Coordinates of C-alpha atoms and ligand atoms in Angstrom, one line a residue:
X1 CA 0.0 0.0 0.0
X2 CA 1.4 3.5 -1.1
X3 CA -0.7 5.8 0.9
X4 CA -2.9 6.3 3.7
X5 CA -5.0 9.3 4.5
X6 CA -6.1 9.8 7.9
X7 CA -8.9 12.1 8.5
X8 CA -10.2 13.1 11.9
X9 CA -13.9 14.1 11.9
X10 CA -16.1 15.5 14.7
X11 CA -19.7 16.3 13.9
X12 CA -19.0 16.7 10.3
X13 CA -21.9 14.6 8.7
X14 CA -22.5 17.1 5.8
X15 CA -18.9 16.9 4.7
X16 CA -18.2 13.3 4.5
X17 CA -19.8 12.3 1.0
X18 CA -18.4 15.5 -0.5
X19 CA -14.9 14.8 1.1
X20 CA -14.9 11.1 -0.4
X21 CA -16.0 12.2 -3.7
X22 CA -13.1 14.6 -3.9
X23 CA -10.7 12.1 -2.8
X24 CA -11.5 9.8 -5.5
X25 CA -11.3 12.4 -8.0
X26 CA -8.0 13.4 -6.6
X27 CA -6.3 10.1 -6.1
X28 CA -7.8 7.8 -8.8
X29 CA -9.3 4.4 -7.7
X30 CA -6.7 2.5 -6.2
X31 CA -3.2 2.5 -4.5
X32 CA -4.4 4.1 -1.3
X33 CA -6.7 3.8 1.7
X34 CA -8.8 6.3 3.5
X35 CA -9.1 6.0 7.3
X36 CA -11.9 8.0 8.7
X37 CA -11.7 8.6 12.6
X38 CA -14.9 9.5 14.1
X39 CA -13.9 11.4 17.3
X40 CA -17.1 10.8 19.3
X41 CA -19.4 12.7 16.9
X42 CA -23.1 13.4 18.6
X43 CA -24.4 13.9 15.0
X44 CA -24.8 11.3 12.1
X45 CA -21.0 11.2 11.2
X46 CA -20.9 7.4 12.2
X47 CA -23.6 6.3 10.1
X48 CA -22.0 8.4 7.0
X49 CA -18.7 6.6 7.4
X50 CA -20.4 3.3 8.1
X51 CA -22.4 3.9 4.7
X52 CA -19.1 4.5 2.9
X53 CA -16.8 2.0 4.6
X54 CA -15.2 -0.7 2.4
X55 CA -11.7 -2.4 2.0
X56 CA -10.5 0.8 0.7
X57 CA -12.1 3.3 3.3
X58 CA -11.5 2.0 6.5
X59 CA -13.1 3.7 9.6
X60 CA -12.7 3.7 13.5
X61 CA -14.9 5.3 16.0
X62 CA -13.7 6.7 19.5
X63 CA -16.1 6.0 22.4
X64 CA -15.8 9.7 23.2
X65 CA -14.8 13.0 22.1
X66 CA -10.7 12.9 22.6
X67 CA -9.7 15.9 20.5
X68 CA -8.2 16.1 17.0
X69 CA -4.6 15.1 17.9
X70 CA -5.8 12.1 19.5
X71 CA -8.3 11.0 16.7
X72 CA -5.4 11.7 14.3
X73 CA -3.1 9.5 16.3
X74 CA -5.8 6.8 16.4
X75 CA -5.8 6.7 12.6
X76 CA -2.2 6.9 11.9
X77 CA -1.7 3.8 14.3
X78 CA -3.9 1.8 11.9
X79 CA -2.6 3.1 8.6
X80 CA -0.5 0.6 6.7
X81 CA 0.5 3.0 3.9
X82 CA 4.1 3.6 3.0
X83 CA 3.1 7.4 3.2
X84 CA 0.8 8.9 5.5
X85 CA -1.2 12.0 4.6
X86 CA -3.4 13.9 7.4
X87 CA -5.9 16.3 6.4
X88 CA -9.1 17.9 8.0
X89 CA -12.4 16.4 7.2
X90 CA -14.5 19.7 6.9
X91 CA -13.6 20.3 3.3
X92 CA -11.3 23.1 4.2
X93 CA -8.2 21.2 2.7
X94 CA -8.3 20.3 -0.8
X95 CA -7.3 16.8 -1.9
X96 CA -5.9 17.6 -5.2
X97 CA -2.9 19.1 -3.3
X98 CA -2.1 15.6 -1.9
X99 CA -0.4 14.3 -5.2
X100 CA 1.9 17.7 -5.0
X101 CA 2.9 16.9 -1.6
X102 CA 3.6 13.4 -2.2
X103 CA 5.9 14.2 -5.3
X104 CA 7.9 17.1 -3.4
X105 CA 8.3 14.3 -0.2
X106 CA 9.8 11.8 -2.7
X107 CA 11.7 14.3 -5.0
X108 CA 13.4 16.3 -2.4
X109 CA 13.6 13.0 -0.2
X110 CA 12.0 14.9 2.8
X111 CA 10.5 12.9 5.9
X112 CA 7.6 15.2 6.1
X113 CA 6.0 17.9 3.7
X114 CA 3.8 20.3 5.3
X115 CA 1.2 22.6 3.7
X116 CA 0.9 26.4 4.2
X117 CA -2.3 27.8 3.8
X118 CA -1.5 30.7 1.3
X119 CA -4.7 32.4 1.2
X120 CA -6.4 31.5 4.2
X121 CA -10.4 31.8 4.1
X122 CA -11.1 31.9 8.0
X123 CA -12.2 35.2 9.8
X124 CA -9.8 37.6 11.4
X125 CA -10.6 36.5 14.6
X126 CA -9.1 33.1 13.8
X127 CA -6.2 34.3 11.4
X128 CA -4.7 36.7 14.3
X129 CA -4.5 34.3 17.1
X130 CA -3.1 31.7 14.7
X131 CA -0.5 34.1 13.3
X132 CA 0.7 35.2 16.8
X133 CA 0.8 31.5 17.6
X134 CA 2.9 30.8 14.7
X135 CA 5.5 33.5 15.5
X136 CA 5.7 32.3 19.3
X137 CA 6.3 28.8 18.4
X138 CA 8.7 30.0 15.6
X139 CA 10.6 31.9 18.2
X140 CA 10.7 29.6 21.1
X141 CA 11.4 26.5 19.2
X142 CA 13.6 27.7 16.4
X143 CA 11.8 25.4 14.2
X144 CA 10.7 27.6 11.2
X145 CA 7.6 26.5 9.6
X146 CA 5.2 29.1 8.1
X147 CA 1.9 27.7 9.2
X148 CA 1.7 25.3 12.3
X149 CA -1.9 25.4 12.1
X150 CA -2.3 23.5 8.4
X151 CA -3.2 19.7 9.0
X152 CA -2.7 18.7 5.2
X153 CA 0.8 17.2 5.5
X154 CA 2.6 14.0 4.2
X155 CA 4.7 12.1 6.2
X156 CA 6.9 8.7 5.6
X157 CA 5.0 6.4 8.0
X158 CA 8.1 5.5 10.0
X159 CA 8.0 9.4 11.2
X160 CA 4.2 9.8 11.6
X161 CA 3.7 6.6 13.7
X162 CA 6.5 7.7 16.1
X163 CA 4.5 11.4 16.7
X164 CA 2.6 10.2 19.6
X165 CA -0.2 12.9 19.3
X166 CA -2.6 13.9 22.2
X167 CA -3.8 17.0 23.6
X168 CA -3.2 19.8 21.1
X169 CA 0.3 18.7 20.1
X170 CA -1.1 18.4 16.5
X171 CA -0.3 22.0 16.1
X172 CA 3.6 21.2 17.1
X173 CA 4.3 18.3 14.8
X174 CA 6.9 20.0 12.7
X175 CA 8.8 20.4 16.2
X176 CA 8.1 17.0 17.1
X177 CA 9.6 15.8 13.7
X178 CA 12.6 18.0 14.0
X179 CA 13.1 16.5 17.7
X180 CA 13.5 13.1 15.7
X181 CA 15.9 14.6 13.1
X182 CA 13.4 14.5 10.3
X183 CA 14.0 16.7 7.1
X184 CA 11.0 19.1 6.7
X185 CA 9.6 20.7 3.3
X186 CA 6.9 23.4 2.9
X187 CA 4.4 23.5 -0.1
X188 CA 1.6 26.2 -0.6
X189 CA -1.6 24.5 -0.4
X190 CA -5.3 25.8 -1.1
X191 CA -7.7 26.6 1.4
X192 CA -11.5 26.9 1.6
X193 CA -14.1 28.7 3.9
X194 CA -16.0 25.8 6.1
X195 CA -19.4 25.5 4.3
X196 CA -21.1 22.8 6.6
X197 CA -20.6 22.5 10.4
X198 CA -18.8 24.7 12.5
X199 CA -15.3 25.3 13.7
X200 CA -14.7 23.6 17.0
X201 CA -12.1 26.0 18.2
X202 CA -12.6 29.1 19.7
X203 CA -10.2 31.3 22.3
X204 CA -10.4 28.7 25.0
X205 CA -7.8 26.7 23.1
X206 CA -5.2 29.2 23.5
X207 CA -4.3 28.1 27.0
X208 CA -4.1 24.6 25.9
X209 CA -1.8 25.6 23.2
X210 CA 0.4 27.5 25.6
X211 CA 0.6 24.5 27.8
X212 CA 1.5 22.4 25.1
X213 CA 4.1 24.4 24.1
X214 CA 5.7 24.3 27.2
X215 CA 5.4 20.6 27.2
X216 CA 7.2 20.9 23.5
X217 CA 9.8 23.0 24.7
X218 CA 10.6 20.6 27.6
X219 CA 10.9 17.8 25.2
X220 CA 12.9 19.6 22.9
X221 CA 15.6 21.1 25.7
X222 CA 15.3 18.6 28.9
X223 CA 13.6 15.6 28.0
X224 CA 17.1 13.7 28.2
X225 CA 18.7 15.6 31.1
X226 CA 15.6 16.7 33.4
X227 CA 18.0 17.0 36.5
X228 CA 19.5 20.2 34.5
X229 CA 16.2 21.9 34.8
X230 CA 14.4 20.7 38.0
X231 CA 17.7 19.8 39.8
X232 CA 19.3 23.3 39.3
X233 CA 16.4 25.2 40.6
X234 CA 15.7 22.9 43.2
X235 CA 19.3 23.4 44.5
X236 CA 19.1 27.2 44.1
X237 CA 16.1 27.0 46.2
X238 CA 17.5 24.8 48.8
X239 CA 20.6 27.1 49.0
X240 CA 18.6 30.5 49.2
X241 CA 16.8 28.9 52.1
X242 CA 19.7 27.8 53.8
X243 CA 21.3 31.2 53.9
X244 CA 18.1 32.4 55.1
X245 CA 17.9 29.9 57.9
X246 CA 21.5 30.8 58.5
X247 CA 20.8 34.2 59.1
X248 CA 18.0 33.7 61.5
X249 CA 19.7 31.2 63.4
X250 CA 22.4 33.9 64.0
X251 CA 20.0 36.2 65.1
X252 CA 18.8 33.8 67.6
X253 CA 22.0 33.1 68.9
X254 CA 22.5 36.9 69.6
X255 CA 19.2 36.6 71.7
X256 CA 16.5 37.8 69.4
X257 CA 13.2 36.1 68.8
X258 CA 12.7 34.7 65.2
X259 CA 9.6 32.6 65.9
X260 CA 7.2 35.3 64.5
X261 CA 9.4 36.3 61.4
X262 CA 8.1 35.6 57.9
X263 CA 11.4 34.9 56.6
X264 CA 11.3 31.9 58.7
X265 CA 8.6 30.5 56.7
X266 CA 10.1 31.7 53.5
X267 CA 13.3 29.7 54.3
X268 CA 11.3 26.5 55.5
X269 CA 9.3 26.8 52.3
X270 CA 12.1 27.4 50.0
X271 CA 14.2 24.4 51.3
X272 CA 10.9 22.1 50.9
X273 CA 10.2 23.4 47.4
X274 CA 13.9 22.7 46.7
X275 CA 13.8 19.3 47.8
X276 CA 10.4 18.4 45.8
X277 CA 12.0 19.8 42.6
X278 CA 15.3 17.7 42.9
X279 CA 13.1 14.6 43.8
X280 CA 10.8 15.4 40.6
X281 CA 14.0 16.1 38.5
X282 CA 15.3 12.3 39.8
X283 CA 11.9 10.6 38.9
X284 CA 11.8 12.3 35.5
X285 CA 15.4 11.0 34.9
X286 CA 14.3 7.7 35.9
X287 CA 11.6 7.4 33.4
X288 CA 13.7 8.8 30.9
X289 CA 16.0 6.1 31.5
X290 CA 13.3 3.3 31.6
X291 CA 11.7 4.6 28.3
X292 CA 15.0 4.3 26.9
X293 CA 15.7 0.8 27.6
X294 CA 12.4 -0.2 26.5
X295 CA 13.4 1.5 23.1
X296 CA 16.8 -0.1 22.8
X297 CA 15.1 -3.8 23.7
X298 CA 12.4 -2.9 20.7
X299 CA 15.2 -2.2 18.3
X300 CA 17.1 -5.4 19.3
X301 CA 13.8 -7.5 18.6
X302 CA 13.2 -6.0 15.5
X303 CA 16.9 -6.3 14.5
X304 CA 16.7 -9.9 15.3
X305 CA 13.6 -10.2 13.4
X306 CA 15.1 -8.6 10.2
X307 CA 17.9 -11.0 10.3
X308 CA 15.9 -14.3 10.8
X309 CA 12.9 -13.6 8.5
X310 CA 14.9 -11.2 5.6
X311 CA 11.8 -8.8 6.2
X312 CA 11.7 -5.2 7.1
X313 CA 10.3 -4.7 10.7
X314 CA 6.8 -3.6 10.8
X315 CA 5.2 -1.3 13.3
X316 CA 3.1 -2.5 16.0
X317 CA 0.1 0.1 16.3
X318 CA -0.2 1.0 19.8
X319 CA -3.5 -0.1 21.3
X320 CA -6.2 2.5 21.2
X321 CA -9.5 2.4 22.9
X322 CA -11.5 2.4 19.6
X323 CA -14.4 0.5 18.5
X324 CA -13.9 -1.1 15.0
X325 CA -16.8 -0.6 12.6
Ligands
UDP401 N1 -11.7 17.7 14.8 C1 -11.8 16.4 15.6 N2 -12.0 16.4 17.0 C2 -12.2 17.5 17.6 C3 -12.2 18.8 17.1 C4 -12.0 18.7 15.8 O1 -11.5 15.3 15.0 O2 -12.5 17.4 18.9 C5 -11.6 17.5 13.4 C6 -12.5 18.2 12.7 O3 -13.7 17.5 12.4 C7 -12.0 18.4 11.3 C8 -10.5 18.8 11.9 O4 -10.5 18.2 13.2 O5 -12.1 17.6 10.6 C9 -10.3 20.2 12.0 O6 -11.1 20.8 12.9 P1 -11.7 22.4 12.6 O7 -12.3 22.5 11.6 O8 -12.9 22.8 14.0 O9 -10.6 23.4 13.3 P2 -10.3 24.6 12.2 O10 -10.2 24.5 11.0 O11 -11.2 25.6 12.8 O12 -9.0 24.8 12.6
MG402 MG1 -11.5 23.7 9.9

């Protein structure tokens, strides 16, 4: 199988049939699969995708609404194509861009090619926060991509299957890919206004995006050395607390009463907070080591299989809490 197209759908009942028709038109009749992921829709999206499901159009339904990132991840885990395309199911992305993206990926030997919406058809109250988010992500992560919010992308399957998307992480895919050493290309893609259904995002997403930015920054800089972050801040706090307490002890020795001084509380809190951060750093380091060990063991197993069977290792999709239709 050459290509898998993964599409998350949350309350997109009017869009499913048009989307599939456009995909057939753009991609021809075979050589690809379409994976429709119903993200716990409350309208008739499930019936729609059941209607069209066949060998080529596979569909899963998540038991409850888990968010776009999680739904994309669930679809990616099921995909068997050598290349994986992700796109929105609301007709805002144009399937005819897929062959161009795929060509660019192959010709430029990229691991991922991401679209950027050259002429975006959303209202200003959507495009303005998005532009701010783009420049904030660019400047803090140092990964330079024009449009982090464009879902239309093509990946080599090995990369897509290791992104581990959840929360709002789909916005940070270029950063996650960069962390894995991926070569990233960009291509201008079409964008259409939403005709049916409503956008699922508003300003409430901003806080979630900011928390996920912190998460990505942590992964980028400290995932492999958490002690350098938590340990150093912890030690500084313990040091500051110790100085404060020593000062108070010396006052006490000269006969002053220190029992009612706020500084005493500050010193104790600072030492306790510092100890907590140091322990936190240690736990994070232990988790990292465990993760690495598991990773190495998995690599050993696949190496062994490769030698004994002469086959390329295949990815084992993560178990997802999904109900197969
Ligand atoms: N989506 C989803 N789960 C959600 C929210 C959205 O699967 O909780 C899907 C949605 O159906 C669409 C895509 O993600 O296919 C993009 O969502 P939307 O159009 O609402 O985002 P926008 O284009 O407004 O950024
Ligand atoms: Mg949309």
